[in-house]
Amino acid sequence: MAKGKERRIGNPSGFKDTLPAEKLLFNRLMEDLSQVVESYGFSPIDTPEIEWLDTLRGHDDSGGKLIYRVFNGYENPEEGANLDSVMDKGLRFDLTVPLARFYGQHANELPLPFRRYHWGKVFRGEAAQTGKGRYREFYQFDADTVGATGAMADAETAAMLADAMQKLGLPAVVKINNRRLLDSLVEVGGIDDQEVKSRVFTAIDKFDKIGKEKVVAEIAEATSPEFGDLVDQYLSVSGAELEKIEQLRELLGSSPAAQEALENLGGIISMLHASGYEGRVAVSPEIVRGLGYYTGAIFETYVEGFEQFGSVASGGRYDRLIADLGGPNQPAVGASFGVSRILDVLQSSGWESDSQTPAKVFMVNFSPKLSDVYFSVATELRQNNIPTQVYSDTKKVGQQLKYASELGIPYAILIGEDEHAKGTATIRNLETREQEEVAMSNLVATLIRLLAKE
Amino acid sequence: MAKGKERRIGNPSGFKDTLPAEKLLFNRLMEDLSQVVESYGFSPIDTPEIEWLDTLRGHDDSGGKLIYRVFNGYENPEEGANLDSVMDKGLRFDLTVPLARFYGQHANELPLPFRRYHWGKVFRGEAAQTGKGRYREFYQFDADTVGATGAMADAETAAMLADAMQKLGLPAVVKINNRRLLDSLVEVGGIDDQEVKSRVFTAIDKFDKIGKEKVVAEIAEATSPEFGDLVDQYLSVSGAELEKIEQLRELLGSSPAAQEALENLGGIISMLHASGYEGRVAVSPEIVRGLGYYTGAIFETYVEGFEQFGSVASGGRYDRLIADLGGPNQPAVGASFGVSRILDVLQSSGWESDSQTPAKVFMVNFSPKLSDVYFSVATELRQNNIPTQVYSDTKKVGQQLKYASELGIPYAILIGEDEHAKGTATIRNLETREQEEVAMSNLVATLIRLLAKE
């Protein structure tokens, strides 16, 4: 216990417990996302949560102060020791730095292109805003392709995002842009000051929040009315996806960067439209994806009716990042699902589980004398893929049924001494309170039929 | 970068990367175990990996030096600061301490009995023995019932272990004993010195490794020839499970502790035998489960033919532990699956995956001109639950097929310009190199048929 302090209880701010109802939803989400990315041949990997601080900091210490350092008792430094020399390990703050380290380390054992997905916890020592869903320990789910240059891998990333939303039952649009198109916009506009470029992109990035007019006004003020007009035209392209590409070509086609970007976008849209994704993907010149490390196609995913939640899954092409992080010089493209945000949307759209348990049947325990009967009936149900909980001890029947109802178990089975003597069981619907008595020999079949209707 | 040191690369000793083939097996294992424990109504939960050091240390600092402490940049102490006062958080070293903290914190929101399962990473700053599979960061998988006293929950724990082994295709025996029976053995033998008791239990715990004769000799030397004889008889019970219980009753029945233990064992065996577990469970007076925190029934699971791997899943009743760890005073029983050990056994017994990817079909990419065709065929296959990888760029066909074979994908689809013009596709078995040309309209049906045979 820390000297001179109260013993701390509970969990530290920014670190979250997940109770059964929410965890059951989370597991369903991970299963669905895994199934979708596996359908594209992404392979699962795992890496340690602890890496060398050198790896996490990279060449430019971009993780900075948010990195949690770790050390154990054996490494416990004398007070006054140089901390940097002792505490040389830390907790990962994303899954991209580990991918670069992992790919660099195992390149000889891995295929190229290498498609991996990875989900797990990441840690950020930022100010926690638990009310707003910002935690210090949270999950990420990433799927990336290392070593592929063409539009095929880009298009697959967009399709994977659209498939995931469909799998989750969420109507969504995957917005697609290309960073080279944004580069061409400032190039054609004659903006070459790096600081001004950043202000332009930052302004465009606010499109979804403040609307086109304010973005254009902000940019016109920071640059010139003429460049404001160009941005206005850029953000006003409309019509079918291929028409938007045509309008962008007219506007920016003089720039080699734009030609490259529009060829990429054209290829992506062509593949997606040939494959039934029309209406679920959109060329969106307004998306920027921050000022980060993207070099080509970029993606953001908005759920219809939940646009205010922001993008729930996003990504893009980052052809220089893996080398920058100390890995081999390989192009890459991928996307990240915003796990917490998707859970928020799912819960807001009725995916909420009213059950705290996977059990579908609850076995009332009338008497220790019948333990063997309860146990063998429960075993038979489990063998028929019906998750079953037997009440562990004997308590009043009403209390047992209340317990099962509160857990959200749909059916209870009652076998008292009378029923046992007759060879029957009573099945009780815990929501409607209706019950029926069935012969033991019909119990499994009846439950399978009832549960199929749930 | 640490001053005056080489930049560290790779991952730190004791921290392990998991490559796709192994991770695919791991995921299958987690799915199988989750399905089994869910069939008993255990609900999943999640807790943070970071807890207050006070919570992890408990009242007696039992975690000791193996606990990794964590702190982030914002909490970075001045050199020379009192480390204990700043670094007040640590990484969990098991899932039991978090269960006690979690149950204590959420008791009002949780049902009683509360059945939870939990799997995740734990961290121990011990000397790493990577060659022997001892890591500093590894997975645990626990299932426990809090708040149940009877033999029912004990029997379910044993049955769950047996079911898990069956689900994994491993012939196994769940050995069952009761700590009170061991207490009665020393009681009946008149051993009351705590230190001698410990030596007796430690000796019995070596039964599997050194055999009965050496155990008895060791104990006789440490105590008396008479007590050695008693231990010999205790370890010699044999026959059917209920006969063993009868022999133990004759030997130790004068002790109230033995009566209690044998009633519990009798109830457990009776339920298990009534439910078809005969032959898969065994009353085993020789199991001790260390000198730890167990208070009643105890379990260990050995896989036939892999006994030298030790117990692959174990647990027991620990009615005082949750209170000792600072939680409420609730009885509990549960078990832990030895994830790494089970993976070792599975891999040794032929569960080895020869595939590094979930993809079942590989689409050769002959030309960017056919991108839309490849993409739409792949989309159709995915919609039919056939995981499909398209080669991202165009490369020599031989190289593409080699890539797919190395990944372990069973089938390739070849659609060149000729095939496309004819409306056909060639399906190639990448192992046998046999191939057949089918009409595009038959492609999905043919692949479903071929993959069903895999």
Coordinates of C-alpha atoms in Angstrom, one line a residue, chain B residues 49-230:
Chain B
E49 CA -5.7 -4.8 -17.5
I50 CA -4.5 -1.9 -15.3
E51 CA -5.6 -1.9 -11.7
W52 CA -4.6 0.1 -8.6
L53 CA -1.4 -1.4 -7.1
D54 CA -3.3 -1.6 -3.8
T55 CA -5.9 -3.9 -5.4
L56 CA -3.2 -6.1 -7.0
R57 CA -1.1 -6.4 -3.9
G58 CA -4.0 -7.2 -1.7
H59 CA -3.6 -7.4 2.1
D60 CA -0.4 -9.4 2.0
D61 CA 1.4 -8.2 -1.1
S62 CA 1.3 -11.8 -2.4
G63 CA 1.9 -10.6 -6.0
G64 CA 5.1 -9.2 -4.8
K65 CA 7.8 -8.3 -7.3
L66 CA 6.1 -10.0 -10.2
I67 CA 3.7 -7.1 -10.6
Y68 CA 4.4 -4.7 -13.5
R69 CA 3.9 -1.1 -12.4
V70 CA 2.7 1.4 -15.0
F71 CA 2.8 5.1 -15.2
N72 CA 2.4 7.6 -18.1
G73 CA 4.2 10.7 -19.1
Y74 CA 1.9 13.0 -17.3
E75 CA 2.7 11.2 -14.1
N76 CA 6.4 11.0 -14.8
P77 CA 8.0 11.6 -11.5
E78 CA 11.0 13.9 -11.0
E79 CA 14.1 11.8 -10.6
G80 CA 14.5 11.1 -7.0
A81 CA 10.8 11.1 -6.2
N82 CA 9.2 8.5 -4.0
L83 CA 8.3 5.9 -6.7
D84 CA 5.6 4.3 -4.6
S85 CA 3.6 7.4 -4.2
V86 CA 3.6 8.1 -8.0
M87 CA 3.4 4.7 -9.6
D88 CA 0.2 3.5 -8.0
K89 CA -1.1 1.4 -10.8
G90 CA -0.1 -2.0 -12.2
L91 CA -0.9 -4.8 -14.7
R92 CA -3.0 -7.7 -13.5
F93 CA -1.1 -11.0 -12.9
D94 CA -4.3 -13.2 -12.9
L95 CA -8.0 -12.9 -13.4
T96 CA -9.0 -13.9 -9.9
V97 CA -7.9 -10.6 -8.2
P98 CA -9.9 -8.6 -10.8
L99 CA -12.9 -10.9 -10.2
A100 CA -12.9 -10.1 -6.5
R101 CA -12.5 -6.4 -7.2
F102 CA -15.2 -6.5 -9.9
Y103 CA -17.7 -8.4 -7.9
G104 CA -17.1 -6.2 -4.9
Q105 CA -17.6 -3.1 -7.0
H106 CA -20.7 -4.2 -8.9
A107 CA -22.4 -6.5 -6.4
N108 CA -25.6 -4.4 -6.6
E109 CA -25.8 -4.8 -10.4
L110 CA -25.0 -8.5 -10.5
P111 CA -27.0 -11.6 -9.9
L112 CA -26.2 -14.0 -7.1
P113 CA -25.1 -16.6 -7.8
F114 CA -22.9 -14.8 -10.4
R115 CA -21.3 -17.0 -13.1
R116 CA -18.7 -15.3 -15.2
Y117 CA -16.1 -16.3 -17.6
H118 CA -13.2 -14.1 -18.5
W119 CA -10.3 -14.5 -20.8
G120 CA -7.5 -12.1 -21.4
K121 CA -3.9 -11.3 -20.9
V122 CA -2.1 -11.3 -17.7
F123 CA 1.5 -10.1 -16.9
R124 CA 4.2 -11.5 -14.7
G125 CA 7.6 -9.9 -14.3
E126 CA 9.3 -13.3 -13.7
A127 CA 12.4 -14.6 -15.4
A128 CA 11.2 -15.6 -18.8
Q129 CA 11.8 -19.1 -20.1
T130 CA 10.6 -18.8 -23.6
G131 CA 12.0 -22.2 -24.6
K132 CA 9.9 -23.8 -22.0
G133 CA 6.8 -21.7 -22.8
R134 CA 7.0 -19.5 -19.8
Y135 CA 6.2 -15.9 -20.9
R136 CA 5.8 -12.6 -19.1
E137 CA 2.6 -11.9 -21.0
F138 CA 0.1 -14.7 -21.6
Y139 CA -3.5 -15.6 -21.7
Q140 CA -5.8 -17.0 -19.0
F141 CA -9.3 -18.4 -19.4
D142 CA -11.3 -18.7 -16.2
A143 CA -14.9 -19.6 -15.4
D144 CA -16.2 -19.2 -11.9
T145 CA -19.4 -19.2 -9.9
V146 CA -19.6 -16.7 -7.0
G147 CA -22.2 -17.3 -4.3
A148 CA -23.1 -21.0 -4.5
T149 CA -22.3 -23.4 -1.8
G150 CA -23.6 -26.8 -2.9
A151 CA -22.1 -29.7 -4.7
M152 CA -24.2 -28.8 -7.8
A153 CA -21.8 -26.0 -8.8
D154 CA -18.8 -28.2 -8.0
A155 CA -20.1 -31.0 -10.2
E156 CA -20.9 -28.5 -13.0
T157 CA -17.3 -27.2 -12.8
A158 CA -16.0 -30.8 -13.3
A159 CA -18.5 -31.5 -16.1
M160 CA -17.5 -28.3 -17.9
L161 CA -13.9 -29.4 -17.8
A162 CA -14.8 -32.8 -19.2
D163 CA -17.1 -31.2 -21.9
A164 CA -14.3 -28.8 -23.0
M165 CA -11.9 -31.7 -23.5
Q166 CA -14.5 -33.6 -25.5
K167 CA -15.2 -30.5 -27.6
L168 CA -11.5 -30.2 -28.3
G169 CA -11.3 -33.9 -29.3
L170 CA -9.0 -34.8 -26.4
P171 CA -9.6 -38.0 -24.4
A172 CA -9.2 -36.8 -20.8
V173 CA -9.9 -37.5 -17.2
V174 CA -10.9 -34.9 -14.7
K175 CA -9.4 -35.8 -11.3
I176 CA -11.5 -34.8 -8.4
N177 CA -10.6 -34.5 -4.7
N178 CA -11.5 -32.3 -1.7
R179 CA -9.1 -30.2 0.4
R180 CA -11.0 -31.2 3.5
L181 CA -10.2 -34.8 2.8
L182 CA -6.5 -33.9 2.9
D183 CA -7.1 -31.9 6.1
S184 CA -8.7 -35.0 7.6
L185 CA -5.8 -37.2 6.6
V186 CA -3.3 -35.1 8.8
E187 CA -6.0 -34.8 11.4
V188 CA -6.5 -38.5 11.7
G189 CA -2.8 -39.1 11.6
G190 CA -2.4 -36.7 14.5
I191 CA -0.2 -34.2 12.6
D192 CA -0.8 -30.8 13.9
D193 CA 2.4 -28.9 13.3
Q194 CA 1.7 -26.6 10.4
E195 CA 5.2 -27.0 8.9
V196 CA 4.9 -30.8 8.9
K197 CA 1.5 -30.6 7.3
S198 CA 2.9 -28.5 4.5
R199 CA 5.7 -31.0 4.0
V200 CA 3.1 -33.9 3.8
F201 CA 0.9 -32.1 1.2
T202 CA 4.0 -31.0 -0.8
A203 CA 5.1 -34.7 -0.9
I204 CA 1.6 -35.9 -1.9
D205 CA 1.6 -33.3 -4.6
K206 CA 4.5 -35.0 -6.2
F207 CA 2.6 -38.3 -6.7
D208 CA 2.3 -37.9 -10.4
K209 CA 6.0 -37.2 -10.9
I210 CA 7.7 -39.6 -8.4
G211 CA 5.0 -42.3 -7.7
K212 CA 3.3 -43.6 -4.6
E213 CA 6.3 -45.4 -3.0
K214 CA 8.6 -42.4 -3.0
V215 CA 5.9 -40.2 -1.7
V216 CA 5.1 -42.6 1.2
A217 CA 8.8 -43.0 2.0
E218 CA 9.4 -39.3 2.1
I219 CA 6.4 -38.8 4.4
A220 CA 7.3 -41.7 6.7
E221 CA 10.7 -40.2 7.1
A222 CA 9.4 -36.8 7.9
T223 CA 6.7 -38.1 10.3
S224 CA 6.4 -41.7 11.4
P225 CA 6.2 -45.2 9.9
E226 CA 2.6 -45.3 11.1
F227 CA 1.6 -42.2 9.4
G228 CA 3.5 -43.4 6.3
D229 CA 1.2 -46.5 6.4
L230 CA -1.9 -44.3 6.6

